[in-house]
Tab-separated table of C-alpha atoms in Angstrom:
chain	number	residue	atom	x	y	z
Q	11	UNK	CA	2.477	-1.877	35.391
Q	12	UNK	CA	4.416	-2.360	32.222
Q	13	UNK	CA	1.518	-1.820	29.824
Q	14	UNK	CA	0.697	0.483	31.873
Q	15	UNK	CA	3.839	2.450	31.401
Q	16	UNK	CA	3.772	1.829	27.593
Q	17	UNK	CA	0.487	3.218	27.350
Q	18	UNK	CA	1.084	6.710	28.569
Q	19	UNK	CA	3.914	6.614	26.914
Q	20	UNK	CA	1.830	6.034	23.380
Q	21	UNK	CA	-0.630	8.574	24.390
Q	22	UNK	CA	1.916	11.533	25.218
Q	23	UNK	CA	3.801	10.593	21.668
Q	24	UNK	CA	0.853	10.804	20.295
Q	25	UNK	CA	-0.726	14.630	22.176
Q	26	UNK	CA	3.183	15.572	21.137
Q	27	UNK	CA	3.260	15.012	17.490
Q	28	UNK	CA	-0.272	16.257	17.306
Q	29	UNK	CA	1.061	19.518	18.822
Q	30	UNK	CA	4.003	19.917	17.090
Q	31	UNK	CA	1.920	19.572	13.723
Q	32	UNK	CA	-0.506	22.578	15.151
Q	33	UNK	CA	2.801	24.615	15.292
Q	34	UNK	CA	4.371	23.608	12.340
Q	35	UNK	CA	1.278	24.610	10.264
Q	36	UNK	CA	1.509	28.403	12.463
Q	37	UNK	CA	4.578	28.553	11.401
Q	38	UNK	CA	4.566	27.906	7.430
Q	39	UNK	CA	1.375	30.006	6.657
Q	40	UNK	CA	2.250	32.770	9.705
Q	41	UNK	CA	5.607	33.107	9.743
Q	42	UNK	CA	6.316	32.447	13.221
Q	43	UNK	CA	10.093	31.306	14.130
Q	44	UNK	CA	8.888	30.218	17.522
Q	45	UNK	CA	6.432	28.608	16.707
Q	46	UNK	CA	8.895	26.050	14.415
Q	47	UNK	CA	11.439	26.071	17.625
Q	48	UNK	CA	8.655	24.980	19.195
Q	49	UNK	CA	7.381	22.217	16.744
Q	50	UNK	CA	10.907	21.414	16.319
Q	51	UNK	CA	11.596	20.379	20.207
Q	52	UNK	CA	8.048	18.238	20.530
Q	53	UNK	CA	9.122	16.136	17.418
Q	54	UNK	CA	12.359	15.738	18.895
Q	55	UNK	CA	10.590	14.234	22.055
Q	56	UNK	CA	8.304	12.487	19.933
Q	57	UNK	CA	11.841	10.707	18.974
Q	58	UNK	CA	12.929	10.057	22.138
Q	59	UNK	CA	9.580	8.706	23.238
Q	60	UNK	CA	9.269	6.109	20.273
Q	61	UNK	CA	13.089	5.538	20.647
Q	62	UNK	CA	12.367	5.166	24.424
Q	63	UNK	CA	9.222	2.564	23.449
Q	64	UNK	CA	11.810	0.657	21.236
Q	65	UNK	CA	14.288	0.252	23.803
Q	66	UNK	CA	12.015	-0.797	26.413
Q	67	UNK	CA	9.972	-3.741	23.798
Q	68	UNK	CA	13.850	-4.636	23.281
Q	69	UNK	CA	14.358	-5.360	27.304
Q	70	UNK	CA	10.824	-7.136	27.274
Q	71	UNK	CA	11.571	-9.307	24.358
Q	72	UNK	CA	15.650	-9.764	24.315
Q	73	UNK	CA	15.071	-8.970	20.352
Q	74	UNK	CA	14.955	-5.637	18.267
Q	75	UNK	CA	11.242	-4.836	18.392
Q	76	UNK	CA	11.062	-5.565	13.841
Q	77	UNK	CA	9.646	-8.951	13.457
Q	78	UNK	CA	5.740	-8.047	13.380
Q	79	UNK	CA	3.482	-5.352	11.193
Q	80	UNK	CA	3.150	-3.596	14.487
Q	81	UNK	CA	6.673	-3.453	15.608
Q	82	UNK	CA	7.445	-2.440	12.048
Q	83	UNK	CA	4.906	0.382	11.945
Q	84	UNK	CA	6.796	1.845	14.751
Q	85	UNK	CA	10.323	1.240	13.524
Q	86	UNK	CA	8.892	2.997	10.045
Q	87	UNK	CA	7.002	5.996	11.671
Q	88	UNK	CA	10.771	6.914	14.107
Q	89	UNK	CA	12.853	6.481	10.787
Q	90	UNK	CA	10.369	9.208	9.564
Q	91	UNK	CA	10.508	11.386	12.462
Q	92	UNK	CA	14.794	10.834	12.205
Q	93	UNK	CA	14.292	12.211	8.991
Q	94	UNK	CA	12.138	14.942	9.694
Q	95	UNK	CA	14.743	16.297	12.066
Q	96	UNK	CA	17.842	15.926	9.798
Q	97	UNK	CA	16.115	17.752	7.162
Q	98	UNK	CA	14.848	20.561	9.745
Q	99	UNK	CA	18.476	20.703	11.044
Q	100	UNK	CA	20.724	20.228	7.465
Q	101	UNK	CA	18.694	21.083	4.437
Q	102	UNK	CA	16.445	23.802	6.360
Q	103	UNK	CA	13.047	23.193	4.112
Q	104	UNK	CA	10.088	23.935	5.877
Q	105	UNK	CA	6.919	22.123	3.926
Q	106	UNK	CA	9.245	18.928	3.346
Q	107	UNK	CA	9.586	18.606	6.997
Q	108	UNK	CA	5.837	19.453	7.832
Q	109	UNK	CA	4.422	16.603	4.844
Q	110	UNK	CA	7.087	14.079	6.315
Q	111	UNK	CA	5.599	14.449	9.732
Q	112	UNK	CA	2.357	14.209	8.913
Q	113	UNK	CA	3.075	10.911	7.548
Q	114	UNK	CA	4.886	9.891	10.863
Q	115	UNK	CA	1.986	11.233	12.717
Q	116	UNK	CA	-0.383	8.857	10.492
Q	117	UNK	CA	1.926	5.951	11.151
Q	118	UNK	CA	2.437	6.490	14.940
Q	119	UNK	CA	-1.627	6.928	15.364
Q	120	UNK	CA	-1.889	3.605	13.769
Q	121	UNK	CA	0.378	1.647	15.512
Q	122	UNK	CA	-0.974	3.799	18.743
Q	123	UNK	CA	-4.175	2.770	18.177
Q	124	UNK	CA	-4.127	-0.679	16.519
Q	125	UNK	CA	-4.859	-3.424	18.280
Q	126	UNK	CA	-2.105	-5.450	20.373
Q	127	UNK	CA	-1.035	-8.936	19.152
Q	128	UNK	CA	1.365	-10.775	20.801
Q	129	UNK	CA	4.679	-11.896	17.954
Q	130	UNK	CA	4.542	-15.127	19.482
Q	131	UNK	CA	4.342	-16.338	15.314
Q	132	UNK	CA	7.963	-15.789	15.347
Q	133	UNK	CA	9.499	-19.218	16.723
Q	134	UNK	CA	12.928	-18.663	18.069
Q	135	UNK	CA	14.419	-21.067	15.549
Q	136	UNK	CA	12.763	-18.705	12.767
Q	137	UNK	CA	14.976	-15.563	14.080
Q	138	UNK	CA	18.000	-15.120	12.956
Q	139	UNK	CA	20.503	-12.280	11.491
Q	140	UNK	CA	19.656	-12.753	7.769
Q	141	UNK	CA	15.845	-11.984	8.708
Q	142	UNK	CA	16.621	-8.873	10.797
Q	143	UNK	CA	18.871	-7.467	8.368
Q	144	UNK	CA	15.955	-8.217	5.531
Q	145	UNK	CA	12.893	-6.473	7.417
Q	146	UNK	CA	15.741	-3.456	8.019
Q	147	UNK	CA	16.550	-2.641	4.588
Q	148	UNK	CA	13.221	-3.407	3.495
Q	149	UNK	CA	11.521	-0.374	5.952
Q	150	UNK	CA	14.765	1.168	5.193
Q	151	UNK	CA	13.542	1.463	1.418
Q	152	UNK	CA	10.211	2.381	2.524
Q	153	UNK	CA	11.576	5.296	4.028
Q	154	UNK	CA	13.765	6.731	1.255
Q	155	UNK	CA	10.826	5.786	-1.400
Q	156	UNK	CA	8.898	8.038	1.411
Q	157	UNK	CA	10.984	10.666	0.945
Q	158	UNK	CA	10.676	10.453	-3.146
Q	159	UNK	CA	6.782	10.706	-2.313
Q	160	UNK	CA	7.316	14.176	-0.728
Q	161	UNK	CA	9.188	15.824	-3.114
Q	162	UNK	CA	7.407	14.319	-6.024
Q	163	UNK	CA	4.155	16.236	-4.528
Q	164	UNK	CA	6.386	19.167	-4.098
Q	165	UNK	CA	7.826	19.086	-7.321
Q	166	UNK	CA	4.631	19.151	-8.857
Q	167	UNK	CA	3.157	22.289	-6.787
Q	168	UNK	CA	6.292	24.260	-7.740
Q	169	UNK	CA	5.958	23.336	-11.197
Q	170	UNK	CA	2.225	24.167	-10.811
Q	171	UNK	CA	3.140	27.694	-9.451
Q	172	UNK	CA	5.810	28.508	-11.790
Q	173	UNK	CA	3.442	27.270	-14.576
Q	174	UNK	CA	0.881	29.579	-13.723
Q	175	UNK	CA	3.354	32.535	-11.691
Q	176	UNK	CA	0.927	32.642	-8.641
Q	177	UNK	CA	3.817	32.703	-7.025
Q	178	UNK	CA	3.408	34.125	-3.183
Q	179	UNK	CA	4.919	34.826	-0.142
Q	180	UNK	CA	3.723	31.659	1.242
Q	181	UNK	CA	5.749	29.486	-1.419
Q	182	UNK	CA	9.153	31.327	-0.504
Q	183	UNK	CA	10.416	28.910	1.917
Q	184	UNK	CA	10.035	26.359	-0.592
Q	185	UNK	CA	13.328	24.407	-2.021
Q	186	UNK	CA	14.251	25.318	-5.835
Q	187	UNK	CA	12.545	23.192	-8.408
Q	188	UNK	CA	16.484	21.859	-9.500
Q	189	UNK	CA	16.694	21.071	-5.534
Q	190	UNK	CA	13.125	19.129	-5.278
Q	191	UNK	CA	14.151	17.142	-8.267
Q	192	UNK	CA	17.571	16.246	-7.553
Q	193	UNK	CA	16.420	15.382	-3.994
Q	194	UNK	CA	13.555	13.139	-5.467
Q	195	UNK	CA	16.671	11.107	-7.233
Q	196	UNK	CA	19.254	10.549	-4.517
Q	197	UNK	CA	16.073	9.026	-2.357
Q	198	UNK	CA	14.614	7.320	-4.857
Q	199	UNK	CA	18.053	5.818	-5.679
Q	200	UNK	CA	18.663	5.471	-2.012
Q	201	UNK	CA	15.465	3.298	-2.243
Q	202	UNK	CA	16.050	0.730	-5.155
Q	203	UNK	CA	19.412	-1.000	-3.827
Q	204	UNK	CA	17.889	-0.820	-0.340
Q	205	UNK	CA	15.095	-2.890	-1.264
Q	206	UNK	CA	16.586	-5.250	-3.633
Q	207	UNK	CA	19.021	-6.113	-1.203
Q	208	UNK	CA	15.860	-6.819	1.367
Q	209	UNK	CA	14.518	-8.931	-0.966
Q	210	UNK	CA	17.142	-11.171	-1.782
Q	211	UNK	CA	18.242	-12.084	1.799
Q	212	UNK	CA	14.044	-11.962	2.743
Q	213	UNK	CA	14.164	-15.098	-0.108
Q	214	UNK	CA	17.538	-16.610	1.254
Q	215	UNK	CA	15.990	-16.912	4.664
Q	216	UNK	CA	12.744	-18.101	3.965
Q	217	UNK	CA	14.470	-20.890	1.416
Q	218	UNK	CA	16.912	-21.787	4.247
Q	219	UNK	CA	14.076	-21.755	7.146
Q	220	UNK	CA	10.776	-22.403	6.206
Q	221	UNK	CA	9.602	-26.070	5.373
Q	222	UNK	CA	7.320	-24.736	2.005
Q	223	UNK	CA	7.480	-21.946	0.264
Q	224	UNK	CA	5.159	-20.742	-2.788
Q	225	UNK	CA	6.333	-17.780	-5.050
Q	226	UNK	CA	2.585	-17.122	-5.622
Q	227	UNK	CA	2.201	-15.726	-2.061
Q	228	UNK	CA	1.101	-11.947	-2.034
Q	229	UNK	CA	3.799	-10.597	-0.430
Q	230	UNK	CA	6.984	-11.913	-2.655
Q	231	UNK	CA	4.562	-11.248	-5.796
Q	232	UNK	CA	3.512	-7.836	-4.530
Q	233	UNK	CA	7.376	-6.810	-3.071
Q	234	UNK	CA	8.742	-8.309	-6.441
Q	235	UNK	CA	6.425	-6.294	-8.978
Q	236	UNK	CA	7.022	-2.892	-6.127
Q	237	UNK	CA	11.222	-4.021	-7.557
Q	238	UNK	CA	10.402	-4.332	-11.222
Q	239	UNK	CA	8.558	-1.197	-11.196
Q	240	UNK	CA	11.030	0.814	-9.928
Q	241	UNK	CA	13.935	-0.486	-11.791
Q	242	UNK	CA	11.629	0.370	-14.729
Q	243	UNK	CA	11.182	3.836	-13.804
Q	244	UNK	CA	14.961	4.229	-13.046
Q	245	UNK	CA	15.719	2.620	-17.193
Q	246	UNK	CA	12.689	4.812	-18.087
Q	247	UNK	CA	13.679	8.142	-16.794
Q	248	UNK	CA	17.997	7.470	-17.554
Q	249	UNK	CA	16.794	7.118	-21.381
Q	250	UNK	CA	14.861	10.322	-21.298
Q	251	UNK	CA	11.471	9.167	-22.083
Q	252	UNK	CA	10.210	9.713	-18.428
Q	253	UNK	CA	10.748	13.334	-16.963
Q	254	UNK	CA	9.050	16.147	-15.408
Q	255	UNK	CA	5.558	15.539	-13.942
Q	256	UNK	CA	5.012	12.718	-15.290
Q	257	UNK	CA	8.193	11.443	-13.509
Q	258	UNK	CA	7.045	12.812	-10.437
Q	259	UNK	CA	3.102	11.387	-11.116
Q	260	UNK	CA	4.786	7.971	-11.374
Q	261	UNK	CA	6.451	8.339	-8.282
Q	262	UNK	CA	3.597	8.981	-6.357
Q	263	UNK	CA	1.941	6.619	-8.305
Q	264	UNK	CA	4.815	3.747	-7.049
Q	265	UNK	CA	4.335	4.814	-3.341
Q	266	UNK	CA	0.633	4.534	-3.046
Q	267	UNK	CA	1.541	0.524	-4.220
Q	268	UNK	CA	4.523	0.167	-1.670
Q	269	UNK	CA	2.199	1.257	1.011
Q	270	UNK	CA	-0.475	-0.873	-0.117
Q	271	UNK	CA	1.809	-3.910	-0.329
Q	272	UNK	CA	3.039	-2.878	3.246
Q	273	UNK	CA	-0.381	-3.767	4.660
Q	274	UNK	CA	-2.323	-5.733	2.307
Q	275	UNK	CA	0.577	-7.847	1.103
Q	276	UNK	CA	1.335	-9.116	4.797
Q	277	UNK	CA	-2.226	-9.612	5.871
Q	278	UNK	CA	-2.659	-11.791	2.610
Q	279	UNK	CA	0.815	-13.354	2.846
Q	280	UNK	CA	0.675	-17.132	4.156
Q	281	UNK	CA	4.326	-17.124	5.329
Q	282	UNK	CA	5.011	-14.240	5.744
Q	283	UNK	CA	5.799	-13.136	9.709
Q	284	UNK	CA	4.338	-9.752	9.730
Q	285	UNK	CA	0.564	-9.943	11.030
């Protein structure tokens, strides 16, 4: 009856947030301020839905539903709805809000429609509050490097349309290029201290828990080099060789990794938890 329950509850997210993106799109090309109410109130229940699904997987397991790929696909996909509605209700930017949930869309179909493993990997003795707090900031990171991913693909169509003044009434809900850039920075450095701090208590733990560990497995290689990268970008772009569209190509560039790493990097990894 439980998985039952869960089930309907994945497929009515899931009819929800394909809705909502139906009259999100009315709305940015049309015009239509019902049509964003709308959107707007199906992505909030979309929230409440996956927030519902989290609460219930915590009851189930005793544990806060973060310790497997799938859990974490979920946890990643409502941190992207959250901030789909703060934007909609703080910064009021229309196409920011639309790309972000069409990424959480992406992420929710997946873990929708991916198949079930049990997390029985994760021993008790393994769990503990240095590993929840590590997968946290490290999704955390995720999410604000998400966030540098929009507005790096926005910065680059307003440059774009400015370049070549095709400017239309389409593009006049769009942020300033000054906003889209400064945005890009504060979540990008958001992102940086987020993630180092993941990975430093992520090595604590597993140095403290686990029996053997290699530094040649995928997934410290892959989140280290994600780290260096950044940090390079950040020295990079303070010194003034890195700026414009190329800054923003990088960043896009950067993402397309992290999301690799978030996938490829655990299925590869031979300690790591996520599976």
């Amino acid at each position: 009856m439980a998985d039952l329950t869960m089930t309907r509850l994945y497929e009515v997210m899931i009819v929800l947030y394909a809705i909502s993106l139906v009259f999100y799109f009315t709305d940015y090309f049309y015009k239509q301020v019902r049509a964003r109410r709308i959107a707007f109130w199906l992505v909030s229940f979309v929230w409440v839905i996956q927030s519902a699904i989290i609460l219930l997987t915590f009851v189930e397991t005793k544990r806060f539903p973060i310790l497997s790929l799938y859990e974490g696909i979920l946890f990643y996909s409502w941190l992207l709805v959250t901030l789909s509605i703060i934007l909609h209700c703080i910064a009021r930017v229309d196409l920011p809000v639309f790309i972000i949930n069409i990424l959480g869309f992406v992420f929710a179909s997946i873990f929708t429609f991916m198949p079930k493993r049990p997390t029985g990997a994760v021993g008790e003795t393994l769990i503990s509050e240095m590993l929840f707090i590590h997968i946290s900031f490290a999704i955390l990171s995720y999410a604000a490097f998400t966030l540098t991913f929009v507005f790096a693909i926005l910065y680059l169509v307003l440059y774009r349309l400015l370049k070549q003044k095709k400017w239309s009434y389409l593009w006049t809900r769009l942020p300033s290029l000054q906003q889209t850039s400064n945005w890009m920075n504060i979540s990008f450095f958001v992102g940086i201290p987020m993630l180092f701090i993941s990975l430093i208590l992520g090595f604590e733990w597993a140095l403290l828990t686990l029996e053997s560990l290699s530094i040649f497995d995928a997934k410290i290689i892959g989140s280290f080099i994600i780290l260096v990268l950044y940090c390079c970008i950040l020295y990079v772009n303070r010194k003034g060789k890195l700026t414009g569209t190329n800054y923003a190509w990088v960043h896009i560039y950067a993402y397309l990794l992290v999301v690799v790493n978030f996938f490829l990097g655990s299925s590869l990894s031979r300690f790591h938890l996520w599976y």
